[in-house]
Short mmCIF file of C-alpha atoms in Angstrom, two decimals:
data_model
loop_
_atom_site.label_atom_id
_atom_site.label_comp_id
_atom_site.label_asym_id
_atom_site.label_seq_id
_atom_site.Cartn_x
_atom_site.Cartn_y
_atom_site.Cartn_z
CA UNK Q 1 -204.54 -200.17 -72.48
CA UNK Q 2 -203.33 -199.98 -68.56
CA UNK Q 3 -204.57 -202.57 -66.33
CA UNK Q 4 -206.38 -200.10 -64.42
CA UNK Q 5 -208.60 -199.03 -67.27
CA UNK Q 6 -209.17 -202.62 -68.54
CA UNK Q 7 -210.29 -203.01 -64.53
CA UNK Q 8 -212.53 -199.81 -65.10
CA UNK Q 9 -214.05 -201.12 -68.03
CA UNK Q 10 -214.69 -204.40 -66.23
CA UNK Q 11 -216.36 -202.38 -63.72
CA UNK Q 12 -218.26 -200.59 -65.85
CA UNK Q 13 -219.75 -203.70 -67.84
CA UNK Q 14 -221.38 -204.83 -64.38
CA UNK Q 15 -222.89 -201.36 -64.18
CA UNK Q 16 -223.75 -201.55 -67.69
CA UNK Q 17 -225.23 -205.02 -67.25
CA UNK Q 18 -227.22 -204.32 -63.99
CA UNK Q 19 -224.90 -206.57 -61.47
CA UNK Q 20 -224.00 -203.34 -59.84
CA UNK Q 21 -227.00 -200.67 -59.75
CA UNK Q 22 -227.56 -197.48 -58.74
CA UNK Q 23 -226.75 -196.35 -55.15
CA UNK Q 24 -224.74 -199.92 -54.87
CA UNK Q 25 -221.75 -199.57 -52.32
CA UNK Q 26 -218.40 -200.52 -53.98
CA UNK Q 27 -215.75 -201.98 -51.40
CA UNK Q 28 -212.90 -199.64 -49.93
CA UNK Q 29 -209.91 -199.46 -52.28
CA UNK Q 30 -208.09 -201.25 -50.12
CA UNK Q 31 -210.27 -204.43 -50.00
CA UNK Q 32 -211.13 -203.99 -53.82
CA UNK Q 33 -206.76 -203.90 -54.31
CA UNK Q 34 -206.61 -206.98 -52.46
CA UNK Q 35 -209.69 -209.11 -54.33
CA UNK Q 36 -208.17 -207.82 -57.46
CA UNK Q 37 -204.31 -208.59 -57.04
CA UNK Q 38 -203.56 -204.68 -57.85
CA UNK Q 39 -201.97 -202.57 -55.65
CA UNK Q 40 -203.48 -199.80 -53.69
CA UNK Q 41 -202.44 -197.25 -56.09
CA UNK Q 42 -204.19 -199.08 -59.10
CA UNK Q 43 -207.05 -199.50 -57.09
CA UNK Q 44 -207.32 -195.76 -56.74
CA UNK Q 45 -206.84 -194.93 -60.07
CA UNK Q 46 -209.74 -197.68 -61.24
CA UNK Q 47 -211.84 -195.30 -58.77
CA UNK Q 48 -210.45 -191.79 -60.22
CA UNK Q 49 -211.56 -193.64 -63.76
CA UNK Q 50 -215.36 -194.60 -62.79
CA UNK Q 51 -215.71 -191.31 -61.26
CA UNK Q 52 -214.45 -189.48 -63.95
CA UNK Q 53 -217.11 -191.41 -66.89
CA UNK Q 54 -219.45 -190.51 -64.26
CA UNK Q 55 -220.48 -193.82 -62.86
CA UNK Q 56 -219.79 -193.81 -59.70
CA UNK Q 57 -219.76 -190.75 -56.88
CA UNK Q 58 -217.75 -190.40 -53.74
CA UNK Q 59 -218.97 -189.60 -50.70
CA UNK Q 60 -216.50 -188.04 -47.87
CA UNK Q 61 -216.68 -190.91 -44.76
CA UNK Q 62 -219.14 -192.87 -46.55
CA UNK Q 63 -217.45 -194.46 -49.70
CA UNK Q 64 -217.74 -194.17 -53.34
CA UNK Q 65 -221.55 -195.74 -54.78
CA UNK Q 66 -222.85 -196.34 -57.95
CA UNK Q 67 -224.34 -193.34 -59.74
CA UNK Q 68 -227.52 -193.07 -60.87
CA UNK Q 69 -227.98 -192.70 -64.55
CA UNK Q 70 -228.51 -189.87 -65.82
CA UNK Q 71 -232.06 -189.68 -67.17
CA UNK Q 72 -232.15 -188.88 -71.16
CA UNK Q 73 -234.13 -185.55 -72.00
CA UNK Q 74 -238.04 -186.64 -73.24
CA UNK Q 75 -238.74 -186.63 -76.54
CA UNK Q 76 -239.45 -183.88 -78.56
CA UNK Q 77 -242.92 -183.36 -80.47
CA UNK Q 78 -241.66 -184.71 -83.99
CA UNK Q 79 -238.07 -186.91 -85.34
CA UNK Q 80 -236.13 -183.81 -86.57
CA UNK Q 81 -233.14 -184.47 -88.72
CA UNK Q 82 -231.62 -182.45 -85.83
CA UNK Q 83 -228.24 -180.81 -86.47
CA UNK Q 84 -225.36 -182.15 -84.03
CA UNK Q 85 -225.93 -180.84 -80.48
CA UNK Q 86 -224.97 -182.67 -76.94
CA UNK Q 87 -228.80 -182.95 -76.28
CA UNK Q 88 -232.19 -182.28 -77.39
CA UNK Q 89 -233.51 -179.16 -75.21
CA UNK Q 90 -237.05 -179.88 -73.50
CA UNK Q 91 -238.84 -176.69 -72.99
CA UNK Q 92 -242.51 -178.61 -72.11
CA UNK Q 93 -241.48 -180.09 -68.97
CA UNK Q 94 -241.39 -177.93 -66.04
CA UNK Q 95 -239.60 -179.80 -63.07
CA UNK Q 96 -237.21 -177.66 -61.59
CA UNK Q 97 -234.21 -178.57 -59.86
CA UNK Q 98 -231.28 -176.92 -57.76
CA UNK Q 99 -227.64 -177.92 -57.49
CA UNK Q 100 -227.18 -179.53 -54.16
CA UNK Q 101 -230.92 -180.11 -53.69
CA UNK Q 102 -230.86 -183.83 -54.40
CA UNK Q 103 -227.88 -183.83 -51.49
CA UNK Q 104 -230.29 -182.29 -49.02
CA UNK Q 105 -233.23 -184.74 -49.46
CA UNK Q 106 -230.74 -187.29 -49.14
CA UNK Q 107 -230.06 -186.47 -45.51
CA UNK Q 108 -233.40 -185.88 -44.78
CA UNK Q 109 -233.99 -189.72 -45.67
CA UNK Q 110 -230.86 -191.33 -43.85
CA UNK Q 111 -233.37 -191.37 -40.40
CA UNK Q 112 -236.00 -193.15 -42.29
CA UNK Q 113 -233.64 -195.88 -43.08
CA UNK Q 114 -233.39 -197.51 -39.84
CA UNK Q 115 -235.15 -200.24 -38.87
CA UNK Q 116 -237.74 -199.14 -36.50
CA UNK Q 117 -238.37 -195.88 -38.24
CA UNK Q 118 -238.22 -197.26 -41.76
CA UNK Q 119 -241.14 -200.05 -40.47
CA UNK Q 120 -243.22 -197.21 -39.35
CA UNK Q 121 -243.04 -195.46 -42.59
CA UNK Q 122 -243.79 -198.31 -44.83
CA UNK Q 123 -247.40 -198.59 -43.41
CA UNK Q 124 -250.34 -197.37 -45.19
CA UNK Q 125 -251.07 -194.25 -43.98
CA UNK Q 126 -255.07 -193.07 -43.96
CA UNK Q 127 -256.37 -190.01 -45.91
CA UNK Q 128 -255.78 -187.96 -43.14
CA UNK Q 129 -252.28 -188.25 -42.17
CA UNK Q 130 -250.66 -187.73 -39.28
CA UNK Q 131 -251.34 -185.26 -36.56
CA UNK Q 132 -247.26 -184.03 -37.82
CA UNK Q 133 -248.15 -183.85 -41.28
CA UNK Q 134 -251.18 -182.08 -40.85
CA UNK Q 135 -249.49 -179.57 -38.65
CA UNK Q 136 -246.42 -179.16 -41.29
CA UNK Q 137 -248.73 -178.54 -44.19
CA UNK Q 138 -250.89 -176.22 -42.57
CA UNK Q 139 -248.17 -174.46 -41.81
CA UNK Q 140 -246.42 -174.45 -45.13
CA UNK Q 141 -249.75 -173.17 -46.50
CA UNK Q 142 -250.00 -170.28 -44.09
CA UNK Q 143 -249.51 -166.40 -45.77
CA UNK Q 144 -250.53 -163.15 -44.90
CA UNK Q 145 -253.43 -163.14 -42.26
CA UNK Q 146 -254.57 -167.19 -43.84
CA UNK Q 147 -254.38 -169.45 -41.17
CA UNK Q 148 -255.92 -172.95 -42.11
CA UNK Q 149 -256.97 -175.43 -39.64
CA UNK Q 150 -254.92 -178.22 -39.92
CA UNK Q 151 -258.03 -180.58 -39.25
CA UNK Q 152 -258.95 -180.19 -42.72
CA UNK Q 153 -256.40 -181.31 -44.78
CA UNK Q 154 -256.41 -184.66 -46.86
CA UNK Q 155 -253.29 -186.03 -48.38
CA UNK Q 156 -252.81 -187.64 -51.80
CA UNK Q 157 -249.87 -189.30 -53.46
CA UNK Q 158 -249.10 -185.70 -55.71
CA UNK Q 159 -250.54 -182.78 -56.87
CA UNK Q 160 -252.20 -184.71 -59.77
CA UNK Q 161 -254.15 -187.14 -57.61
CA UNK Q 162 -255.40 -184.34 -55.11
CA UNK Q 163 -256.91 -182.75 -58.35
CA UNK Q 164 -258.79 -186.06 -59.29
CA UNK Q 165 -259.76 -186.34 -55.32
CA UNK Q 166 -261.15 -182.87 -55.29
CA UNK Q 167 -263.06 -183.17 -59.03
CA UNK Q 168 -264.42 -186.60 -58.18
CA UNK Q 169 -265.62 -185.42 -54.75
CA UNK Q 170 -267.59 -182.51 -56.14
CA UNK Q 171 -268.53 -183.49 -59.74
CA UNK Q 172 -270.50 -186.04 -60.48
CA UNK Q 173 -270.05 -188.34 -63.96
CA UNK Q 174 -272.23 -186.25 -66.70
CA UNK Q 175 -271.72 -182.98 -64.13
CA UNK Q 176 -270.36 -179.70 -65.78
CA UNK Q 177 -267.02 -178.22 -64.84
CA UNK Q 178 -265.84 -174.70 -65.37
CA UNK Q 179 -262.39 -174.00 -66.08
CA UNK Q 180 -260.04 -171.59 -67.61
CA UNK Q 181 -260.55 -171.46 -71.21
CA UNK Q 182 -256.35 -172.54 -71.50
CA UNK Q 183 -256.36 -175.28 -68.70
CA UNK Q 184 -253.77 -177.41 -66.63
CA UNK Q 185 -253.72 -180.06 -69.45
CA UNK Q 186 -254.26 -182.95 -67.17
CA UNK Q 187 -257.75 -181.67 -65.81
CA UNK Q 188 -258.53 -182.81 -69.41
CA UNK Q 189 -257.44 -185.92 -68.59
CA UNK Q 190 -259.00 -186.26 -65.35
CA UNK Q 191 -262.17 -184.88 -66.42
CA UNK Q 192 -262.63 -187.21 -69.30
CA UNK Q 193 -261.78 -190.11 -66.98
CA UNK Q 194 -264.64 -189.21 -64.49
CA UNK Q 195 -267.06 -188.28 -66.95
CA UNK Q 196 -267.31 -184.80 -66.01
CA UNK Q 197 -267.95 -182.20 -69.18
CA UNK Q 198 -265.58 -178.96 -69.23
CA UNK Q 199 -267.32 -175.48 -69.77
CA UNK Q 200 -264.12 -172.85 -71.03
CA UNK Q 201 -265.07 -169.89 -69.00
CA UNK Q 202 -263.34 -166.67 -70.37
CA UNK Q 203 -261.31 -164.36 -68.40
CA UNK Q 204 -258.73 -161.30 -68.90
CA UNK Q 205 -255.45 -159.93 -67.57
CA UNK Q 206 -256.52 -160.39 -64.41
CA UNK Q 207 -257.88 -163.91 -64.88
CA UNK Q 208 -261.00 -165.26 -64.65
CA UNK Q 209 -263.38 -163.24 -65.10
CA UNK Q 210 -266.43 -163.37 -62.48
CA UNK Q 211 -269.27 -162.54 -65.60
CA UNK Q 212 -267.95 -165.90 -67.44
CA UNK Q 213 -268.84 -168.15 -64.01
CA UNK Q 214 -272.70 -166.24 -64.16
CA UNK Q 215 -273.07 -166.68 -67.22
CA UNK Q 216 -272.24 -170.37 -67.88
CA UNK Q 217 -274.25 -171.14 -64.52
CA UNK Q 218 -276.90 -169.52 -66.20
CA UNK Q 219 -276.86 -171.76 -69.49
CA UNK Q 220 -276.83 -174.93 -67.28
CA UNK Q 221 -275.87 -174.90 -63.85
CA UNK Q 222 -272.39 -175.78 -62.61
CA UNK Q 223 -271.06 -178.55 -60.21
CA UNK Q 224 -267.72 -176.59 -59.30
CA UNK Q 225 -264.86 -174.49 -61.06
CA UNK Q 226 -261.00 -175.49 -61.27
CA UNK Q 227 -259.03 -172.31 -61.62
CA UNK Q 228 -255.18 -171.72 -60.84
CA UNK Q 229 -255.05 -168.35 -59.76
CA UNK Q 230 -251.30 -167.59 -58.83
CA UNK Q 231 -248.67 -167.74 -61.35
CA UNK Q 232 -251.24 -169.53 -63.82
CA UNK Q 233 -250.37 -172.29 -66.41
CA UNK Q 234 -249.97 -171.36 -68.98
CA UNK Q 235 -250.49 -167.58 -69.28
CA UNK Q 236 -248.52 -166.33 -66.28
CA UNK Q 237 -250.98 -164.76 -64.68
CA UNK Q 238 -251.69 -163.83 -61.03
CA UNK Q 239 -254.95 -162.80 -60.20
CA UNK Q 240 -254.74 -159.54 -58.47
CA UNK Q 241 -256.82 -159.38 -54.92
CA UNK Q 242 -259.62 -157.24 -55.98
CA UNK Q 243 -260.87 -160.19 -58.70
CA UNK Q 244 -260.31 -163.12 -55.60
CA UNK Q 245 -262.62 -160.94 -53.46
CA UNK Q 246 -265.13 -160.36 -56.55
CA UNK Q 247 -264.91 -164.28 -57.23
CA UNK Q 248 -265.43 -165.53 -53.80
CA UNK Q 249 -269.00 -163.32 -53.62
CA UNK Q 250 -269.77 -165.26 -56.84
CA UNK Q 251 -268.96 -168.74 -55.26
CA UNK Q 252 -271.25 -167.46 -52.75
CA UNK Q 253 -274.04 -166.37 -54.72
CA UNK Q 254 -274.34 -169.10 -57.19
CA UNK Q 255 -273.90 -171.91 -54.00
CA UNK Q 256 -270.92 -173.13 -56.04
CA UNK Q 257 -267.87 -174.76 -55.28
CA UNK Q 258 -264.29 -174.33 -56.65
CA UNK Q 259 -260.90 -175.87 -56.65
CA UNK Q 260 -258.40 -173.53 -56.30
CA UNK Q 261 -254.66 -175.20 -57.12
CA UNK Q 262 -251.85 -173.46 -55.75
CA UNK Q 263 -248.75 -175.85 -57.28
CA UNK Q 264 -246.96 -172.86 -58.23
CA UNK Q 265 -247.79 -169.66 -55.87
CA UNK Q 266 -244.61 -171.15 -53.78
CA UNK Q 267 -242.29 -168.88 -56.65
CA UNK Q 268 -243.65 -165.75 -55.74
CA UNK Q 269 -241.70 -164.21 -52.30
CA UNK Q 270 -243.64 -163.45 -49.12
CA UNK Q 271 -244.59 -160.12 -49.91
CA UNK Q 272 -246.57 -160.92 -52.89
CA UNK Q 273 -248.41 -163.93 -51.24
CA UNK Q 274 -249.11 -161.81 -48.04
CA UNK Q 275 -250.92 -159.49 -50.35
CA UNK Q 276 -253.18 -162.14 -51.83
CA UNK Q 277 -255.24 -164.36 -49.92
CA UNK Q 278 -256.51 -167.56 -51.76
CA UNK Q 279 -259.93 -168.14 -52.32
CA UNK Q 280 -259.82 -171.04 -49.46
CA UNK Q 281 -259.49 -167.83 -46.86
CA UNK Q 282 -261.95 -166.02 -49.03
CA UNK Q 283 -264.27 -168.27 -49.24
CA UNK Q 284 -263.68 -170.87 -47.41
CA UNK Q 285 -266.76 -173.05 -46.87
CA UNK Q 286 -266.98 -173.10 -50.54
CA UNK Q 287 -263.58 -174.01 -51.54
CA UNK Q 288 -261.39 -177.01 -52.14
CA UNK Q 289 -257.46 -175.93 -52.00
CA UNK Q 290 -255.10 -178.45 -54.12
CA UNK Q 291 -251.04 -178.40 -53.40
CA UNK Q 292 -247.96 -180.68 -54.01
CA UNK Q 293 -244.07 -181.14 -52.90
CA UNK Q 294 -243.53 -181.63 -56.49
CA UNK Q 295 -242.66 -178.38 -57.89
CA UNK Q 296 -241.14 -177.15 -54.75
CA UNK Q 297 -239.29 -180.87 -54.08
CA UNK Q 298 -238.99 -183.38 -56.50
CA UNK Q 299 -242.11 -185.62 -58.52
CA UNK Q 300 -240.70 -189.02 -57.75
CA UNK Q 301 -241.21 -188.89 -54.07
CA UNK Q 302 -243.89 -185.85 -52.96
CA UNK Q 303 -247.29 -185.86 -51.10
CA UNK Q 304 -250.37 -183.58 -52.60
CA UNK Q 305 -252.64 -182.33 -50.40
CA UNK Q 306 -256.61 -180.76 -50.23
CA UNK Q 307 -257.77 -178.27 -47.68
CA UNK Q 308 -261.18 -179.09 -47.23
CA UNK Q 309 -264.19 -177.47 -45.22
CA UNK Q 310 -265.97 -179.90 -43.10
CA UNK Q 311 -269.08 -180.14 -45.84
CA UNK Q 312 -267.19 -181.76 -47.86
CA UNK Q 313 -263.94 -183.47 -46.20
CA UNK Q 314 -265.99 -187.22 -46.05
CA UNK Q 315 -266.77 -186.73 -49.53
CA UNK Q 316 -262.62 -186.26 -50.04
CA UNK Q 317 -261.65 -188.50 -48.40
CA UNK Q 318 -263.90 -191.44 -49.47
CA UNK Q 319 -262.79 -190.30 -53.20
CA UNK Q 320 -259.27 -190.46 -52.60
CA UNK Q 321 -259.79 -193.45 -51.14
CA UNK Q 322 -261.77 -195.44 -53.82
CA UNK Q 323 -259.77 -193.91 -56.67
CA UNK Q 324 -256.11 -195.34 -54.91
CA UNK Q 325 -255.00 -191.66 -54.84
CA UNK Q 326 -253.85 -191.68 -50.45
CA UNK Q 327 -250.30 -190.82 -50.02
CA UNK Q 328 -247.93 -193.36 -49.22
CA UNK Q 329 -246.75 -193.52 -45.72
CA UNK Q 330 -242.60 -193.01 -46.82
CA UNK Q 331 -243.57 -190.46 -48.82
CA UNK Q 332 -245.64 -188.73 -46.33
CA UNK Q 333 -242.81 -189.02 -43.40
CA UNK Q 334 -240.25 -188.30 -45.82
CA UNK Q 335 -241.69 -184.99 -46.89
CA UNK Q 336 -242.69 -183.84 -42.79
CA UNK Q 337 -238.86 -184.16 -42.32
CA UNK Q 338 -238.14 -181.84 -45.17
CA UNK Q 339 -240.18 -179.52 -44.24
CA UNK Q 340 -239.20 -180.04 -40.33
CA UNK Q 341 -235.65 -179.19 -40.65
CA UNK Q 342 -235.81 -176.22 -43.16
CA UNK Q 343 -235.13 -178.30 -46.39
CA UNK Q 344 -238.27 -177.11 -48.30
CA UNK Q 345 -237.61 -173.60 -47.13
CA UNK Q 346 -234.21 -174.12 -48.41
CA UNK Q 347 -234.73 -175.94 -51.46
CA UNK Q 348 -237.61 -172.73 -52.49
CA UNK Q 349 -235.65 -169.57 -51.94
CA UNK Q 350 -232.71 -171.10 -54.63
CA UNK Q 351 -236.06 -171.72 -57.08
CA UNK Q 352 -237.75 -168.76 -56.69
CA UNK Q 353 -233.60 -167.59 -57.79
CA UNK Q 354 -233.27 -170.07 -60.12
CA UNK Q 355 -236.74 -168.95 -62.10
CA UNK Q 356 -236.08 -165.00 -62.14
CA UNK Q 357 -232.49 -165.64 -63.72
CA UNK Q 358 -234.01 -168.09 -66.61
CA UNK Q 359 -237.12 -165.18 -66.50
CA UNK Q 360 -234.24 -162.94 -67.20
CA UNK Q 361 -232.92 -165.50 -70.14
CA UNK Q 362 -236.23 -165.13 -71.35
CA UNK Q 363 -236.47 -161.26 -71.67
CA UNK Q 364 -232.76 -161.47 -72.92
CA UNK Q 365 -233.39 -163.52 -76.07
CA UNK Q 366 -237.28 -163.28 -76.93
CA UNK Q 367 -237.26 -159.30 -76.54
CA UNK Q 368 -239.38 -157.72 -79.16
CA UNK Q 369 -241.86 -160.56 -79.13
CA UNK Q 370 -245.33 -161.13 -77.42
CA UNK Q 371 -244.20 -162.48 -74.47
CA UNK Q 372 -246.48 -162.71 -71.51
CA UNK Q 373 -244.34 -164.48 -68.79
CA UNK Q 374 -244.51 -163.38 -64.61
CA UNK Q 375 -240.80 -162.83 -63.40
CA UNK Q 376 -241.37 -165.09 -60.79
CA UNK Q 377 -242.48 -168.10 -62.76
CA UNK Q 378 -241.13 -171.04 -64.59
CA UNK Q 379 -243.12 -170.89 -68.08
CA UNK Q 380 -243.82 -168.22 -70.65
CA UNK Q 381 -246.68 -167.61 -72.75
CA UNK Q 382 -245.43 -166.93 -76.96
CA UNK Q 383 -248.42 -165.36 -78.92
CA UNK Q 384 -246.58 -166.07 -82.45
CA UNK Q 385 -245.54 -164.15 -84.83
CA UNK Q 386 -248.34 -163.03 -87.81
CA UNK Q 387 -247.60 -165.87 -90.25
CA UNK Q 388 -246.76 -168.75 -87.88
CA UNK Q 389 -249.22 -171.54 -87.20
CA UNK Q 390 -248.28 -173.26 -83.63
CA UNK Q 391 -247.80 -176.48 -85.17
CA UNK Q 392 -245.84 -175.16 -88.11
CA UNK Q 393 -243.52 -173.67 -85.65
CA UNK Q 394 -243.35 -177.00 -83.40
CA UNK Q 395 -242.18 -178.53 -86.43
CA UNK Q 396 -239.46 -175.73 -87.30
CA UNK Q 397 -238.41 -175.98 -83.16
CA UNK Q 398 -238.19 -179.88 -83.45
CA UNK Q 399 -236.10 -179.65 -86.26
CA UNK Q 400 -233.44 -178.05 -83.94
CA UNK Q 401 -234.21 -180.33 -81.57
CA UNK Q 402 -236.02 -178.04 -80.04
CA UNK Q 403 -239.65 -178.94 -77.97
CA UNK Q 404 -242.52 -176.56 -77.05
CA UNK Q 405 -246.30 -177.04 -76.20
CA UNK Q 406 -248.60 -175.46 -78.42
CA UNK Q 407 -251.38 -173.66 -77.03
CA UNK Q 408 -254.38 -176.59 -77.95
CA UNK Q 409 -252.54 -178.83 -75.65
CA UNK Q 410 -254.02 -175.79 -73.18
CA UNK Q 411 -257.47 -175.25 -74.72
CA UNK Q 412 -260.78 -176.60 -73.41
CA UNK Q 413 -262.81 -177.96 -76.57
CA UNK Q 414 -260.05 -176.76 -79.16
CA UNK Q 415 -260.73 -179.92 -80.74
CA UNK Q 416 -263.92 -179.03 -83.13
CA UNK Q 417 -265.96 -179.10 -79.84
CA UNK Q 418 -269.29 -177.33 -80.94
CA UNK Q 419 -269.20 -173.21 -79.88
CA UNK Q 420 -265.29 -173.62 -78.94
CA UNK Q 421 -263.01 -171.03 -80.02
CA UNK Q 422 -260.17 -172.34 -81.84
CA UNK Q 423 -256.72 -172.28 -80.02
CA UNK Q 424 -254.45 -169.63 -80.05
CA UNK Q 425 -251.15 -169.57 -82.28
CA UNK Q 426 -249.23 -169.59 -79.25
CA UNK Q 427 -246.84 -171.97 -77.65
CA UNK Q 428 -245.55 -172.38 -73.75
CA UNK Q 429 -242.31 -172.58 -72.66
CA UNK Q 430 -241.22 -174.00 -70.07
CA UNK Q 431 -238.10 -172.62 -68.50
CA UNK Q 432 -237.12 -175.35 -66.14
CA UNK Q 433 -235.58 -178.39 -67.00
CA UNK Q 434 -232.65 -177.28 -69.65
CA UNK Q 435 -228.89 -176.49 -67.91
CA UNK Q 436 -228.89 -172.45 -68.71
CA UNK Q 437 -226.39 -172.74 -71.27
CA UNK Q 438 -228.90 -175.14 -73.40
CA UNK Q 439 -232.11 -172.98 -72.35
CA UNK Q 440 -230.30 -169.92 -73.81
CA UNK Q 441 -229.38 -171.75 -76.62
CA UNK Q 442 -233.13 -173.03 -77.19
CA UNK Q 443 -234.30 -169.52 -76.76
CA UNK Q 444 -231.31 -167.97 -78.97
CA UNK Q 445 -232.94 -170.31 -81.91
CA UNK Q 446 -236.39 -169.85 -81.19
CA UNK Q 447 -236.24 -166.23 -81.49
CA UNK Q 448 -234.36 -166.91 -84.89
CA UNK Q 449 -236.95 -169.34 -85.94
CA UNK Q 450 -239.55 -166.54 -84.97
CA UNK Q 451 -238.01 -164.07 -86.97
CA UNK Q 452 -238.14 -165.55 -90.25
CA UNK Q 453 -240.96 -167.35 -92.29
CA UNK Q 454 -242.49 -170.23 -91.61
CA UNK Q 455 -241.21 -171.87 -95.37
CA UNK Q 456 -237.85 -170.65 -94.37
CA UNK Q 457 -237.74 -173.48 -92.09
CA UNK Q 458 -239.14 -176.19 -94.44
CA UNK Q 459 -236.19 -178.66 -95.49
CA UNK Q 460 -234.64 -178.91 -98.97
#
């Protein structure tokens, strides 16, 4: 072995070991030559070496760093006896991320890390903001002929928090709930955490349908409804303007409210969004409107955000509050710079490209199948095969190392709850986090999976 790589592998063990971590500066070749005894050409191939096992990263006038490691894929739904591959594909995930996006934020943060500024940031920062943030997000929320007043907008730590802010403001513990009959999984969650009961409300190709609102008001009257009606998860579906308009009377009628969560409506382009108002300029004194960074940005470090009429904005804010769900003030700044100097704007236009071309994967390698998946979206909606149970075919996909979320992860009550209509055979998949090669791969063996019987796939 050279002296360089027994150097590297030195290196390397302090990385390893945690003496060096992530985003650690090493010293210039020159001064690392010199504490070494090597000379300068050594010293630069110990660097080459790091860089090239992927531990460390260069950066042009800045110096090389530690890397970050890279984060192993989750796990999938069962321990298949996997056949060698580089890495288990996770289709149930949906983060999506773009090459160079993580340089972007990056810049947007170096101002933040002076003193002054960074002191500034690391305050707590109220419900409401800042007069900036308010401003940015009202303006990131803007399509069509909606305007919203920035005075009304609350911000929460993420998407996920907003959604508990919004349900706990307007539902109280032992209230009813209505909400798609497949759901967001973690208003499940939520819901069973604040002691709020779930009514499945039915709806159709165009989403939910206005009749299944009367008529579970009728049975027992409602506190609110949680619907997703752009690019909904899981089915796909957008609901077209005709229903919004027909749903918004219905708010209106019954004196109900609803939480309307718009995490993904940022994939479709401005001429779709222009020709569908949300229910929060439809209806707007009877509306709560949920949105997050994290889809569009990045989970780790995002704000969430509710639009709220002033009936109920106390009522928000005292409930994200009490539950611990107010943004943190880095986060909050962090994000208003992204979206000041065009970063978000950026960062969106390569996802909405970045979804249509795994879309396109999708339609490639699953043709022939019941597919129900909007071009502009990041998931897909399988209706099986006759023959396949979900969780048979969870089993066959982990076996390839393969992971999907069946439909009852979706389904309100599909767990014996009395009246509930038993889960569909039907899987999502998420498009998102795989490299393409390993999402067409995925797809290539789903499809095979698909195609043959379900004791096909059953082990010797």
């Amino acid at each position: 072995m050279e002296d360089y790589q027994r150097i590297a592998d030195a290196v390397a063990a302090d990385i390893a070991a945690g003496r060096l971590r992530p985003g650690d500066r090493l010293a210039t070749q020159r001064a690392f030559a010199r504490a070494h005894g090597i000379a300068n050409s050594t010293a630069a191939r110990v660097y080459r070496e790091l860089a090239r096992r992927g531990l460390t990263v260069g950066e042009v006038g800045r110096g090389t760093y530690v890397r970050a490691a890279q984060h192993a894929p989750g796990p999938a739904l069962a321990e298949p006896a996997a056949p060698a591959r580089r890495t288990r594909v996770n289709l149930e995930l949906n983060y999506p991320e773009v090459p160079g996006q993580a340089a972007l934020l990056a810049r947007g943060l170096e101002p933040l890390l002076r003193p002054d500024v960074l002191s500034a940031a690391l305050a707590v920062a109220p419900a409401t903001g800042s007069t900036a943030a308010r401003a940015c997000f009202a303006a990131l929320l803007a399509r069509g002929e909606f305007r919203p007043d920035p005075a009304g907008l609350l911000f929460a730590g993420n998407g996920r928090q907003a959604i508990a802010g919004a349900l706990a403001a307007l539902v109280p513990p032992g209230g009813r709930l209505g909400v798609e009959a497949l759901t967001y999984p973690l208003v499940k969650s939520v819901a069973a955490r604040l002691g709020v009961t779930l009514v499945p409300l039915a709806g159709d190709a165009y989403g939910l349908h206005p009749d299944a609102v009367r008529e579970a008001h009728r049975g027992a009257p409602l506190h609110a409804v949680y619907l997703q009606p752009t690019l909904h998860n899981p089915l796909g579906v957008t609901m077209p303007a005709g229903r919004r308009a027909e749903l918004a009377e219905t708010l209106r009628a019954l004196d109900l409210w609803a939480v309307e969560d718009a995490v993904w409506s940022f994939l479709l382009d401005d001429g779709r969004q222009a020709g569908l108002p949300p229910l929060a300029a439809l209806a707007p004194e009877r509306t709560l409107l949920v949105d997050s960074l994290s889809k569009r940005l990045a989970p780790g470090l995002t704000a969430g955000l509710v639009l709220a009429p002033p009936a109920s904005a106390d009522r928000v804010a005292a409930a994200l509050r009490s539950g611990g769900w107010t943004v943190g003030g880095f986060a909050l700044d962090a994000t208003v710079r992204w979206l000041l100097d065009g970063v978000v704007t950026t960062v969106v236009e390569a996802k909405r490209k970045d979804a249509a071309a795994r879309q396109a994967l999708l339609r490639e390698h699953l043709d022939g199948f019941r597919v129900r998946a909007d071009p502009a979206s990041y998931f897909a909606w399988w209706e099986l095969p006759e023959g396949w149970r979900a969780e048979t075919f969870l089993a066959a996909a982990a076996r390839h190392g393969i992971a999907v979320t069946p439909a009852a992860a979706f389904a309100v009550g599909a767990e014996g709850t009395h009246g509930a209509a038993p889960a569909p055979n039907a899987v999502r998949v998420a498009l998102a986090a795989p490299a393409p090669d390993d999402l067409a791969y995925a797809l290539r063996t789903l499809a095979a999976i698909a195609r043959g019987a379900p004791e096909d796939s059953v082990p010797d």
